[in-house]
CSV table of C-alpha atoms and ligand atoms in Angstrom, one decimal:
chain,number,residue,atom,x,y,z
A,1,MET,CA,-1.8,-15.6,23.0
A,2,TRP,CA,1.2,-14.5,25.0
A,3,SER,CA,0.5,-16.7,28.0
A,4,ARG,CA,0.1,-19.7,25.7
A,5,LEU,CA,3.4,-19.0,24.0
A,6,ARG,CA,5.1,-18.6,27.3
A,7,GLU,CA,3.7,-22.1,28.2
A,8,VAL,CA,5.1,-23.6,25.0
A,9,PHE,CA,8.5,-22.0,25.6
A,10,ALA,CA,8.5,-23.0,29.2
A,11,ARG,CA,7.8,-26.6,28.2
A,12,GLU,CA,10.7,-26.5,25.7
A,13,LEU,CA,13.0,-25.1,28.3
A,14,VAL,CA,12.2,-28.1,30.6
A,15,VAL,CA,13.0,-30.4,27.8
A,16,LEU,CA,16.1,-28.8,26.5
A,17,VAL,CA,17.7,-27.7,29.8
A,18,ASP,CA,19.3,-30.1,32.1
A,19,PRO,CA,19.2,-28.5,35.6
A,20,THR,CA,21.9,-30.8,36.8
A,21,ASN,CA,24.3,-29.5,34.2
A,22,ALA,CA,26.0,-26.4,35.6
A,23,LEU,CA,26.6,-24.9,32.1
A,24,HIS,CA,22.9,-25.4,31.2
A,25,ALA,CA,21.8,-23.8,34.4
A,26,ARG,CA,23.8,-20.8,33.7
A,27,ARG,CA,22.6,-20.6,30.1
A,28,ARG,CA,19.1,-21.1,31.2
A,29,LYS,CA,19.3,-17.9,33.3
A,30,GLN,CA,20.7,-16.0,30.4
A,31,LEU,CA,18.3,-17.5,28.0
A,32,THR,CA,15.2,-16.7,30.2
A,33,ALA,CA,16.4,-13.2,30.4
A,34,ALA,CA,16.7,-13.1,26.6
A,35,VAL,CA,13.3,-14.6,26.1
A,36,GLY,CA,11.8,-12.0,28.4
A,37,THR,CA,13.4,-9.2,26.5
A,38,VAL,CA,12.3,-10.5,23.2
A,39,PHE,CA,8.7,-10.9,24.4
A,40,THR,CA,8.5,-7.4,25.7
A,41,LEU,CA,10.0,-6.1,22.5
A,42,GLY,CA,7.8,-8.3,20.4
A,43,MET,CA,4.7,-6.8,22.1
A,44,ALA,CA,6.1,-3.3,21.7
A,45,ALA,CA,6.5,-4.0,18.1
A,46,ALA,CA,3.0,-5.3,17.8
A,47,MET,CA,1.6,-2.2,19.4
A,48,GLY,CA,4.0,0.1,17.8
A,49,VAL,CA,4.1,-0.8,14.1
A,50,ALA,CA,0.8,1.0,13.5
A,51,PRO,CA,0.9,4.2,15.5
A,52,ARG,CA,-2.8,4.6,14.7
A,53,SER,CA,-3.5,1.0,15.6
A,54,ALA,CA,-7.1,-0.1,15.7
A,55,PHE,CA,-6.5,-1.9,19.0
A,56,ASP,CA,-8.0,1.0,20.7
A,57,ASP,CA,-10.9,1.4,18.3
A,58,PRO,CA,-13.3,-1.6,18.4
A,59,GLN,CA,-15.2,-0.2,15.5
A,60,ALA,CA,-12.1,-0.6,13.3
A,61,PRO,CA,-10.6,-3.9,14.3
A,62,ARG,CA,-7.1,-4.5,13.1
A,63,VAL,CA,-6.5,-8.1,12.6
A,64,ARG,CA,-3.1,-9.6,13.1
A,65,GLU,CA,-1.9,-13.1,13.1
A,66,ALA,CA,0.4,-14.4,15.8
A,67,ILE,CA,3.8,-12.8,15.6
A,68,ARG,CA,6.7,-15.0,14.6
A,69,LEU,CA,9.5,-14.7,17.1
A,70,PRO,CA,12.8,-15.1,15.1
A,71,ASP,CA,15.7,-17.2,16.3
A,72,LEU,CA,14.2,-18.1,19.6
A,73,ARG,CA,13.8,-21.7,18.6
A,74,THR,CA,17.3,-21.8,17.1
A,75,GLN,CA,18.5,-20.3,20.3
A,76,LEU,CA,16.7,-23.0,22.3
A,77,GLU,CA,18.2,-25.7,20.2
A,78,GLN,CA,21.6,-24.3,20.6
A,79,LEU,CA,21.5,-25.0,24.3
A,80,THR,CA,22.6,-28.5,23.6
A,81,GLU,CA,25.5,-27.3,21.5
A,82,THR,CA,28.7,-25.9,22.9
A,83,ASP,CA,28.8,-22.7,20.9
A,84,ALA,CA,25.8,-20.9,22.2
A,85,THR,CA,24.9,-17.5,20.9
A,86,PHE,CA,22.4,-15.0,22.1
A,87,VAL,CA,20.1,-12.8,20.1
A,88,ARG,CA,19.0,-9.4,21.2
A,89,GLU,CA,16.7,-6.9,19.5
A,90,GLU,CA,16.8,-3.2,19.9
A,91,ARG,CA,15.1,-0.2,18.4
A,92,MET,CA,17.0,2.5,16.6
A,93,GLN,CA,16.9,5.7,18.6
A,94,ARG,CA,17.3,9.3,17.4
A,95,GLY,CA,20.9,10.3,17.6
A,96,ASP,CA,22.2,6.7,17.7
A,97,THR,CA,25.8,6.1,16.8
A,98,ILE,CA,27.4,2.8,15.9
A,99,ALA,CA,28.8,2.6,19.4
A,100,SER,CA,25.6,3.4,21.2
A,101,LEU,CA,23.5,1.0,19.2
A,102,LEU,CA,26.0,-1.9,19.6
A,103,LYS,CA,26.3,-1.2,23.3
A,104,ARG,CA,22.5,-1.6,23.7
A,105,LEU,CA,22.6,-4.8,21.6
A,106,GLY,CA,25.1,-6.2,24.1
A,107,VAL,CA,27.9,-6.2,21.5
A,108,ASP,CA,31.4,-5.4,22.8
A,109,ASP,CA,33.4,-5.9,19.7
A,110,PRO,CA,35.8,-3.2,18.4
A,111,ASP,CA,36.5,-5.2,15.2
A,112,ALA,CA,32.8,-5.3,14.3
A,113,GLN,CA,32.4,-1.7,15.1
A,114,ALA,CA,35.3,-0.7,12.9
A,115,PHE,CA,33.9,-2.8,10.1
A,116,ILE,CA,30.4,-1.2,10.3
A,117,ARG,CA,32.0,2.2,10.3
A,118,ARG,CA,34.0,1.7,7.1
A,119,ASN,CA,31.8,-0.6,5.1
A,120,THR,CA,29.3,1.2,2.9
A,121,THR,CA,26.7,-1.6,2.9
A,122,ALA,CA,26.9,-2.0,6.6
A,123,ARG,CA,26.5,1.7,7.1
A,124,GLY,CA,23.0,1.3,5.5
A,125,LEU,CA,22.1,0.6,9.2
A,126,PHE,CA,22.0,4.3,9.7
A,127,ASP,CA,19.4,4.9,7.1
A,128,LEU,CA,17.0,3.3,9.5
A,129,ASN,CA,14.4,5.5,11.1
A,130,PRO,CA,14.1,5.7,14.8
A,131,GLY,CA,11.9,2.9,16.1
A,132,GLN,CA,13.0,0.4,13.5
A,133,THR,CA,14.5,-2.8,15.0
A,134,VAL,CA,17.9,-4.3,14.7
A,135,GLN,CA,18.8,-7.8,15.9
A,136,ALA,CA,22.2,-8.8,16.9
A,137,GLU,CA,23.6,-12.3,17.6
A,138,VAL,CA,26.6,-12.4,19.9
A,139,ASP,CA,28.7,-15.2,21.3
A,140,GLU,CA,29.6,-15.8,24.9
A,141,ASN,CA,32.3,-13.2,24.8
A,142,ASN,CA,29.9,-10.5,23.5
A,143,LEU,CA,31.5,-10.6,20.1
A,144,LEU,CA,29.3,-10.1,17.1
A,145,VAL,CA,28.2,-13.2,15.2
A,146,SER,CA,25.6,-11.7,13.0
A,147,LEU,CA,23.4,-8.6,12.8
A,148,GLN,CA,20.3,-8.0,10.8
A,149,ALA,CA,17.9,-5.1,10.1
A,150,ASN,CA,15.0,-4.5,7.8
A,151,LEU,CA,15.7,-1.7,5.4
A,152,GLY,CA,12.1,-1.5,4.2
A,153,GLY,CA,10.6,-2.6,0.9
A,154,ASP,CA,7.2,-3.1,-0.5
A,155,ALA,CA,4.3,-5.2,0.9
A,156,ASN,CA,5.5,-8.4,-0.6
A,157,ALA,CA,9.2,-8.3,0.1
A,158,SER,CA,11.7,-6.6,2.5
A,159,ARG,CA,15.2,-5.6,1.9
A,160,GLU,CA,17.2,-7.0,4.8
A,161,LEU,CA,20.7,-5.9,5.8
A,162,VAL,CA,22.8,-8.8,7.1
A,163,ILE,CA,26.2,-8.5,8.6
A,164,GLU,CA,28.0,-11.8,9.4
A,165,ARG,CA,31.2,-12.9,10.9
A,166,ALA,CA,33.2,-15.6,9.1
A,167,GLY,CA,36.3,-17.4,10.1
A,168,ASP,CA,37.9,-17.6,13.5
A,169,PRO,CA,36.6,-15.2,16.2
A,170,ALA,CA,40.3,-14.4,17.0
A,171,ASP,CA,40.8,-13.2,13.4
A,172,PRO,CA,37.3,-12.2,12.3
A,173,VAL,CA,36.3,-11.4,8.8
A,174,TYR,CA,32.9,-9.6,8.4
A,175,LYS,CA,30.7,-9.5,5.4
A,176,ALA,CA,27.7,-7.3,4.8
A,177,ARG,CA,25.0,-7.8,2.2
A,178,VAL,CA,21.4,-6.7,1.4
A,179,GLN,CA,19.0,-9.5,0.6
A,180,SER,CA,15.4,-9.6,-0.5
A,181,VAL,CA,13.2,-11.6,1.7
A,182,LYS,CA,9.5,-12.4,1.3
A,183,ASN,CA,7.2,-10.8,3.8
A,184,GLU,CA,4.2,-12.4,5.5
A,185,LEU,CA,1.0,-10.8,4.1
A,186,HIS,CA,-1.7,-10.1,6.6
A,187,TYR,CA,-5.2,-8.9,5.8
A,188,GLU,CA,-6.1,-5.7,7.6
A,189,MET,CA,-9.7,-4.6,7.9
A,190,LEU,CA,-11.0,-1.1,8.7
A,191,SER,CA,-14.5,0.2,8.7
A,192,GLY,CA,-16.3,3.4,9.6
A,193,ALA,CA,-19.0,5.9,8.8
A,194,ILE,CA,-18.8,9.3,7.1
A,195,ALA,CA,-19.7,12.1,9.5
A,196,SER,CA,-20.3,15.7,8.8
A,197,GLY,CA,-16.6,16.4,8.5
A,198,GLY,CA,-16.6,14.7,5.1
A,199,PHE,CA,-14.8,11.7,3.5
A,200,PHE,CA,-11.2,12.6,4.2
A,201,LYS,CA,-11.9,13.4,7.9
A,202,ALA,CA,-13.7,10.1,8.2
A,203,MET,CA,-10.7,8.2,6.7
A,204,ASP,CA,-8.4,9.9,9.2
A,205,ALA,CA,-10.8,9.0,12.0
A,206,ALA,CA,-10.8,5.4,11.0
A,207,ASN,CA,-7.0,5.3,10.7
A,208,VAL,CA,-7.1,4.4,7.0
A,209,PRO,CA,-3.5,4.9,5.7
A,210,ASP,CA,-3.2,7.5,3.0
A,211,GLU,CA,-2.0,5.1,0.3
A,212,ILE,CA,-5.1,2.9,1.0
A,213,VAL,CA,-7.3,6.0,0.7
A,214,GLN,CA,-5.7,6.8,-2.7
A,215,GLN,CA,-6.4,3.3,-3.9
A,216,MET,CA,-10.0,3.5,-2.8
A,217,LEU,CA,-10.4,6.8,-4.7
A,218,SER,CA,-8.9,5.2,-7.8
A,219,ILE,CA,-11.0,2.0,-7.5
A,220,PHE,CA,-14.3,4.0,-7.4
A,221,SER,CA,-13.2,6.9,-9.7
A,222,GLY,CA,-15.5,5.8,-12.5
A,223,VAL,CA,-18.5,5.5,-10.2
A,224,ILE,CA,-18.2,8.0,-7.4
A,225,ASP,CA,-17.1,11.6,-7.2
A,226,PHE,CA,-15.6,11.6,-3.7
A,227,HIS,CA,-15.7,15.4,-3.5
A,228,HIS,CA,-19.4,15.8,-4.3
A,229,ASP,CA,-21.2,12.4,-4.0
A,230,ILE,CA,-20.2,11.4,-0.5
A,231,THR,CA,-22.6,12.4,2.3
A,232,SER,CA,-22.8,12.1,6.0
A,233,GLY,CA,-24.1,8.6,6.9
A,234,ASP,CA,-22.3,6.8,4.1
A,235,ARG,CA,-20.3,3.8,5.4
A,236,PHE,CA,-17.3,1.9,4.3
A,237,ARG,CA,-15.4,-1.3,5.0
A,238,ILE,CA,-12.1,-2.1,3.5
A,239,VAL,CA,-9.7,-5.1,3.5
A,240,TYR,CA,-6.1,-4.6,2.4
A,241,GLU,CA,-2.9,-6.5,2.5
A,242,ALA,CA,0.0,-5.4,4.7
A,243,GLY,CA,3.5,-6.9,4.6
A,244,PHE,CA,5.1,-7.9,7.9
A,245,ARG,CA,8.6,-9.2,8.5
A,246,ASP,CA,9.4,-11.0,11.7
A,247,GLY,CA,6.3,-9.4,13.2
A,248,ALA,CA,7.2,-5.9,12.3
A,249,PHE,CA,5.2,-3.9,9.9
A,250,VAL,CA,7.0,-3.2,6.6
A,251,ARG,CA,4.4,-1.6,4.2
A,252,ASN,CA,0.8,-1.6,3.2
A,253,GLY,CA,-0.1,-3.4,-0.1
A,254,ARG,CA,-3.1,-3.6,-2.2
A,255,VAL,CA,-6.8,-3.1,-1.4
A,256,MET,CA,-8.3,-6.6,-1.7
A,257,ALA,CA,-11.9,-5.7,-1.1
A,258,VAL,CA,-13.8,-2.6,-0.4
A,259,GLU,CA,-17.5,-1.8,0.2
A,260,LEU,CA,-19.0,1.7,0.2
A,261,ILE,CA,-22.6,2.5,1.0
A,262,ASN,CA,-23.2,5.8,-0.7
A,263,HIS,CA,-26.7,7.3,-0.5
A,264,ASN,CA,-28.0,3.8,0.6
A,265,GLN,CA,-26.5,2.3,-2.5
A,266,LEU,CA,-24.0,-0.5,-2.1
A,267,HIS,CA,-20.7,-0.3,-4.1
A,268,GLN,CA,-18.3,-3.2,-3.8
A,269,ALA,CA,-15.0,-4.0,-5.4
A,270,LEU,CA,-12.8,-7.0,-5.2
A,271,TRP,CA,-9.3,-7.4,-6.6
A,272,TYR,CA,-9.1,-10.4,-8.8
A,273,ALA,CA,-6.5,-11.8,-11.2
A,274,PRO,CA,-8.0,-14.4,-13.6
A,275,GLU,CA,-6.3,-17.7,-13.6
A,276,GLY,CA,-3.4,-17.7,-16.0
A,277,SER,CA,-3.3,-14.0,-16.1
A,278,LYS,CA,-0.6,-11.9,-14.3
A,279,GLN,CA,-2.7,-8.8,-14.4
A,280,GLY,CA,-5.5,-8.4,-11.9
A,281,ALA,CA,-8.2,-5.8,-11.8
A,282,TYR,CA,-11.1,-4.7,-9.6
A,283,TYR,CA,-14.5,-6.3,-10.2
A,284,THR,CA,-17.9,-5.9,-8.6
A,285,PHE,CA,-18.8,-8.9,-6.5
A,286,ASP,CA,-21.0,-10.2,-9.4
A,287,GLY,CA,-18.0,-10.2,-11.8
A,288,ARG,CA,-18.3,-6.9,-13.7
A,289,SER,CA,-15.0,-5.0,-14.2
A,290,MET,CA,-14.8,-1.8,-12.2
A,291,LYS,CA,-12.8,-0.2,-14.9
A,292,ARG,CA,-15.1,2.2,-16.7
A,293,PRO,CA,-14.2,2.8,-20.4
A,294,PHE,CA,-14.1,6.5,-19.5
A,295,LEU,CA,-13.3,8.4,-16.4
A,296,ARG,CA,-15.8,10.9,-15.3
A,297,SER,CA,-13.3,13.8,-15.2
A,298,PRO,CA,-9.9,14.3,-16.9
A,299,VAL,CA,-8.8,16.6,-14.0
A,300,GLU,CA,-8.8,15.7,-10.3
A,301,PHE,CA,-10.2,18.0,-7.7
A,302,SER,CA,-11.9,20.3,-10.2
A,303,ARG,CA,-15.3,21.8,-10.5
A,304,VAL,CA,-17.5,22.1,-13.6
A,305,SER,CA,-17.4,25.9,-14.4
A,306,SER,CA,-19.5,25.6,-17.6
A,307,GLY,CA,-21.8,22.7,-18.5
A,308,PHE,CA,-22.6,21.1,-21.8
A,309,GLY,CA,-24.8,22.9,-24.3
A,310,GLY,CA,-24.9,26.3,-22.5
A,311,ARG,CA,-25.2,29.2,-25.0
A,312,ASP,CA,-23.9,32.8,-24.9
A,313,HIS,CA,-20.6,32.1,-23.2
A,314,PRO,CA,-18.8,35.4,-23.5
A,315,LEU,CA,-15.8,33.8,-25.2
A,316,HIS,CA,-17.3,30.7,-26.5
A,317,HIS,CA,-20.1,32.5,-28.4
A,318,HIS,CA,-18.5,31.7,-31.7
A,319,TRP,CA,-19.9,28.2,-31.1
A,320,ALA,CA,-23.6,27.9,-31.4
A,321,GLN,CA,-23.4,25.6,-28.5
A,322,HIS,CA,-20.9,24.7,-25.8
A,323,LYS,CA,-19.7,21.4,-27.2
A,324,GLY,CA,-18.0,20.2,-24.1
A,325,VAL,CA,-17.7,20.8,-20.4
A,326,ASP,CA,-15.3,23.2,-18.7
A,327,PHE,CA,-13.4,22.2,-15.6
A,328,ALA,CA,-11.9,25.1,-13.6
A,329,ALA,CA,-8.5,24.2,-12.2
A,330,PRO,CA,-5.2,26.1,-11.6
A,331,THR,CA,-2.7,26.4,-14.5
A,332,GLY,CA,-0.4,23.4,-14.4
A,333,THR,CA,-3.0,20.9,-13.1
A,334,LYS,CA,-2.4,17.5,-14.6
A,335,VAL,CA,-4.9,16.5,-17.4
A,336,MET,CA,-5.5,12.7,-17.7
A,337,ALA,CA,-6.6,10.7,-20.7
A,338,THR,CA,-10.2,9.6,-19.7
A,339,GLY,CA,-9.9,6.4,-21.6
A,340,ASP,CA,-7.5,4.1,-23.3
A,341,GLY,CA,-6.8,5.3,-26.9
A,342,GLU,CA,-4.3,6.7,-29.3
A,343,VAL,CA,-3.1,10.2,-29.9
A,344,GLU,CA,-4.9,11.7,-33.0
A,345,PHE,CA,-3.7,15.3,-32.7
A,346,VAL,CA,-1.3,17.2,-30.4
A,347,GLY,CA,-0.7,20.8,-31.1
A,348,GLN,CA,-2.5,24.1,-31.6
A,349,GLN,CA,-5.9,24.8,-33.1
A,350,ASN,CA,-7.7,28.0,-33.5
A,351,GLY,CA,-9.8,28.9,-30.4
A,352,TYR,CA,-8.9,25.6,-28.7
A,353,GLY,CA,-5.3,26.8,-28.1
A,354,ASN,CA,-3.0,23.8,-27.2
A,355,ILE,CA,-5.1,20.8,-27.7
A,356,VAL,CA,-4.9,17.0,-27.5
A,357,ILE,CA,-7.4,14.8,-29.3
A,358,LEU,CA,-7.5,11.1,-28.5
A,359,LYS,CA,-9.2,8.5,-30.6
A,360,HIS,CA,-10.8,5.5,-28.8
A,361,HIS,CA,-12.6,2.3,-29.7
A,362,SER,CA,-16.1,2.3,-31.3
A,363,GLY,CA,-15.9,5.8,-32.8
A,364,TYR,CA,-15.3,7.6,-29.5
A,365,SER,CA,-12.9,10.6,-29.3
A,366,THR,CA,-12.0,13.0,-26.6
A,367,TYR,CA,-10.7,16.6,-26.8
A,368,TYR,CA,-8.6,18.4,-24.1
A,369,ALA,CA,-8.2,22.1,-24.9
A,370,HIS,CA,-6.6,25.4,-23.6
A,371,LEU,CA,-3.6,23.4,-22.3
A,372,SER,CA,-0.5,25.2,-21.0
A,373,GLY,CA,1.7,22.3,-22.0
A,374,PHE,CA,1.7,18.7,-23.2
A,375,ALA,CA,3.2,15.5,-21.9
A,376,THR,CA,5.8,14.1,-24.2
A,377,MET,CA,3.9,12.2,-26.9
A,378,LYS,CA,3.3,12.1,-30.6
A,379,ARG,CA,0.6,11.2,-33.0
A,380,GLY,CA,-0.4,7.6,-33.1
A,381,GLN,CA,1.0,6.8,-29.7
A,382,HIS,CA,-1.0,4.7,-27.4
A,383,VAL,CA,-2.2,6.2,-24.1
A,384,SER,CA,-3.8,4.5,-21.1
A,385,GLN,CA,-6.7,5.7,-19.0
A,386,GLY,CA,-5.4,8.0,-16.3
A,387,GLU,CA,-2.1,8.8,-18.1
A,388,VAL,CA,-1.1,12.4,-17.9
A,389,ILE,CA,-1.4,14.0,-21.4
A,390,GLY,CA,-1.0,17.7,-20.6
A,391,TYR,CA,-1.5,20.5,-18.2
A,392,VAL,CA,-4.4,23.0,-17.6
A,393,GLY,CA,-3.8,26.4,-19.0
A,394,GLN,CA,-5.7,29.2,-20.8
A,395,THR,CA,-4.3,29.1,-24.4
A,396,GLY,CA,-6.7,29.9,-27.2
A,397,TRP,CA,-10.0,31.6,-26.4
A,398,ALA,CA,-10.2,31.3,-22.6
A,399,THR,CA,-10.8,33.9,-19.9
A,400,GLY,CA,-9.1,32.0,-17.1
A,401,PRO,CA,-7.3,28.7,-16.6
A,402,HIS,CA,-9.6,25.8,-17.2
A,403,LEU,CA,-9.9,22.6,-19.2
A,404,HIS,CA,-12.3,22.4,-22.1
A,405,TYR,CA,-13.2,18.8,-22.5
A,406,GLU,CA,-15.2,17.3,-25.3
A,407,PHE,CA,-16.5,13.8,-25.7
A,408,ARG,CA,-17.6,12.8,-29.2
A,409,VAL,CA,-19.1,9.7,-30.8
A,410,ASN,CA,-18.5,9.5,-34.6
A,411,ASP,CA,-17.6,13.2,-34.3
A,412,VAL,CA,-20.9,14.2,-32.7
A,413,PRO,CA,-20.3,16.0,-29.3
A,414,LEU,CA,-22.2,14.4,-26.4
A,415,ASN,CA,-22.4,15.5,-22.8
A,416,PRO,CA,-19.4,13.8,-21.1
A,417,LEU,CA,-21.1,13.9,-17.7
A,418,ALA,CA,-24.0,11.8,-19.1
A,419,ILE,CA,-21.9,9.0,-20.4
A,420,ALA,CA,-20.3,7.8,-17.2
A,421,ALA,CA,-22.6,4.8,-17.1
A,422,LEU,CA,-21.4,3.2,-20.3
A,423,ASP,CA,-21.7,-0.6,-20.0
A,424,THR,CA,-18.6,-2.4,-18.7
A,425,PRO,CA,-17.6,-5.9,-19.8
A,426,ALA,CA,-18.5,-8.8,-17.5
A,427,LEU,CA,-16.6,-12.0,-17.0
A,428,SER,CA,-18.3,-15.0,-18.7
A,429,GLY,CA,-18.0,-18.7,-19.1
A,430,PRO,CA,-15.3,-20.6,-17.0
A,431,ALA,CA,-13.6,-17.3,-16.0
A,432,ARG,CA,-16.9,-16.3,-14.4
A,433,GLN,CA,-17.1,-19.6,-12.5
A,434,GLN,CA,-13.5,-19.2,-11.2
A,435,PHE,CA,-14.3,-15.6,-10.2
A,436,LEU,CA,-17.4,-16.7,-8.3
A,437,SER,CA,-15.6,-19.4,-6.4
A,438,TYR,CA,-12.9,-16.9,-5.5
A,439,THR,CA,-15.5,-14.4,-4.5
A,440,SER,CA,-17.3,-16.7,-2.2
A,441,GLU,CA,-14.0,-17.6,-0.4
A,442,MET,CA,-13.1,-13.9,-0.1
A,443,LEU,CA,-16.6,-13.0,1.1
A,444,SER,CA,-16.5,-15.6,3.8
A,445,ARG,CA,-13.2,-14.1,4.9
A,446,ILE,CA,-14.7,-10.7,5.0
A,447,ASN,CA,-17.8,-11.9,6.8
A,448,ALA,CA,-15.5,-13.6,9.3
A,449,LEU,CA,-13.7,-10.3,9.7
A,450,ARG,CA,-17.0,-8.5,10.3
A,451,THR,CA,-17.6,-10.3,13.5
A,452,TYR,CA,-13.9,-10.6,14.4
A,453,ASN,CA,-13.1,-9.6,17.9
A,454,VAL,CA,-9.7,-8.3,18.6
A,455,ALA,CA,-9.7,-10.1,21.9
A,456,SER,CA,-10.0,-13.4,20.1
A,457,ALA,CA,-7.5,-12.6,17.4
A,458,SER,CA,-5.1,-15.1,18.7
A,459,ASN,CA,-7.5,-18.1,18.3
B,501,LIG,ZN1,-15.3,25.2,-23.0
């Protein structure tokens, strides 16, 4: 890719630079040096944006489109104009001062330096982390024309700091602003196998960013218990969006597709927003919503300390049967609503201690007992699946901190662990047709990624 780009730029230089013009010849020298610098930095950026880049792991190819080199074209075009400016890019270094940064950028401009020092927006420059890039455009006298830096953002958009000179260079006026600019979204793909070290070690080994792991946990939360169900030999493949600005990584975005082979069973999820709907959700590849009506567990990272229906519990013996399931977890652990519903009761009840009762559709209700505290909410209020409703405690009849969780249908307690497989709604009619055409496009992308070779990523 680089050699081809060099060829292209070399051609343009031939076209734009007249070697018989003394001024052009001098500019050409400067410009070539500038092009060389930007190329080197561009490559450094490509390798440096993801410290755990997949370039060195052929099992986990990291796909990247050609990097857009900013301002080079403009720079080339400016050769034919009289007021040529030059762009340089530098990385922020630990301990940088305004003076040291500007010096590396080739800016020799006390007015600009004074402006950056006193202007609060411009000083945002120094919120940058070491390694982040700053671009400066200078005129022939090394005076600052403009400066820009990416202050971060989300996957879709970056906040960009722009400092610009207005008016006569002899009497310069500087302005600083922060603007929102759209990022380029790239698809990144990672894959790997679970070894004996377990799921989280495998994610680390495959360089899956933490926020992407979190999304994966949440996508499959209704289907897989990542602490207990995942075994050595399971495999995964994941495609997610990452936002780039001028070739530099800004932030990871949403998981677009994920496959997990667990105990030889294939689980797949695809992000899809139906046409005309702003809200997307995860679906299986055959069009079934991944969102289960009820989560398997109201507490993350817990274990079942007492199952459903067990008798003779030392403190629960007043019940003929254990009507729920106990999850052992430290006091203060967040308790989540397992399904969308409405608050039916929040307060104290004999034996249960602090309890929240939620009413759901179709006669379902859920009970969360022995809480140490409640989230702010009142009777009749709507709660969403996964919303925190309270905190684990040991109020009421409880020997130690745990959550007593009941799942009832028309007030008859059922084993919550046995209802995880409740049917989920599927897309139908035209929505299903749209989904399937989207899926086939996405699948062909993923299949292309499967055989993608990093060496050919520029083609
Ligand atoms: Zn219990």
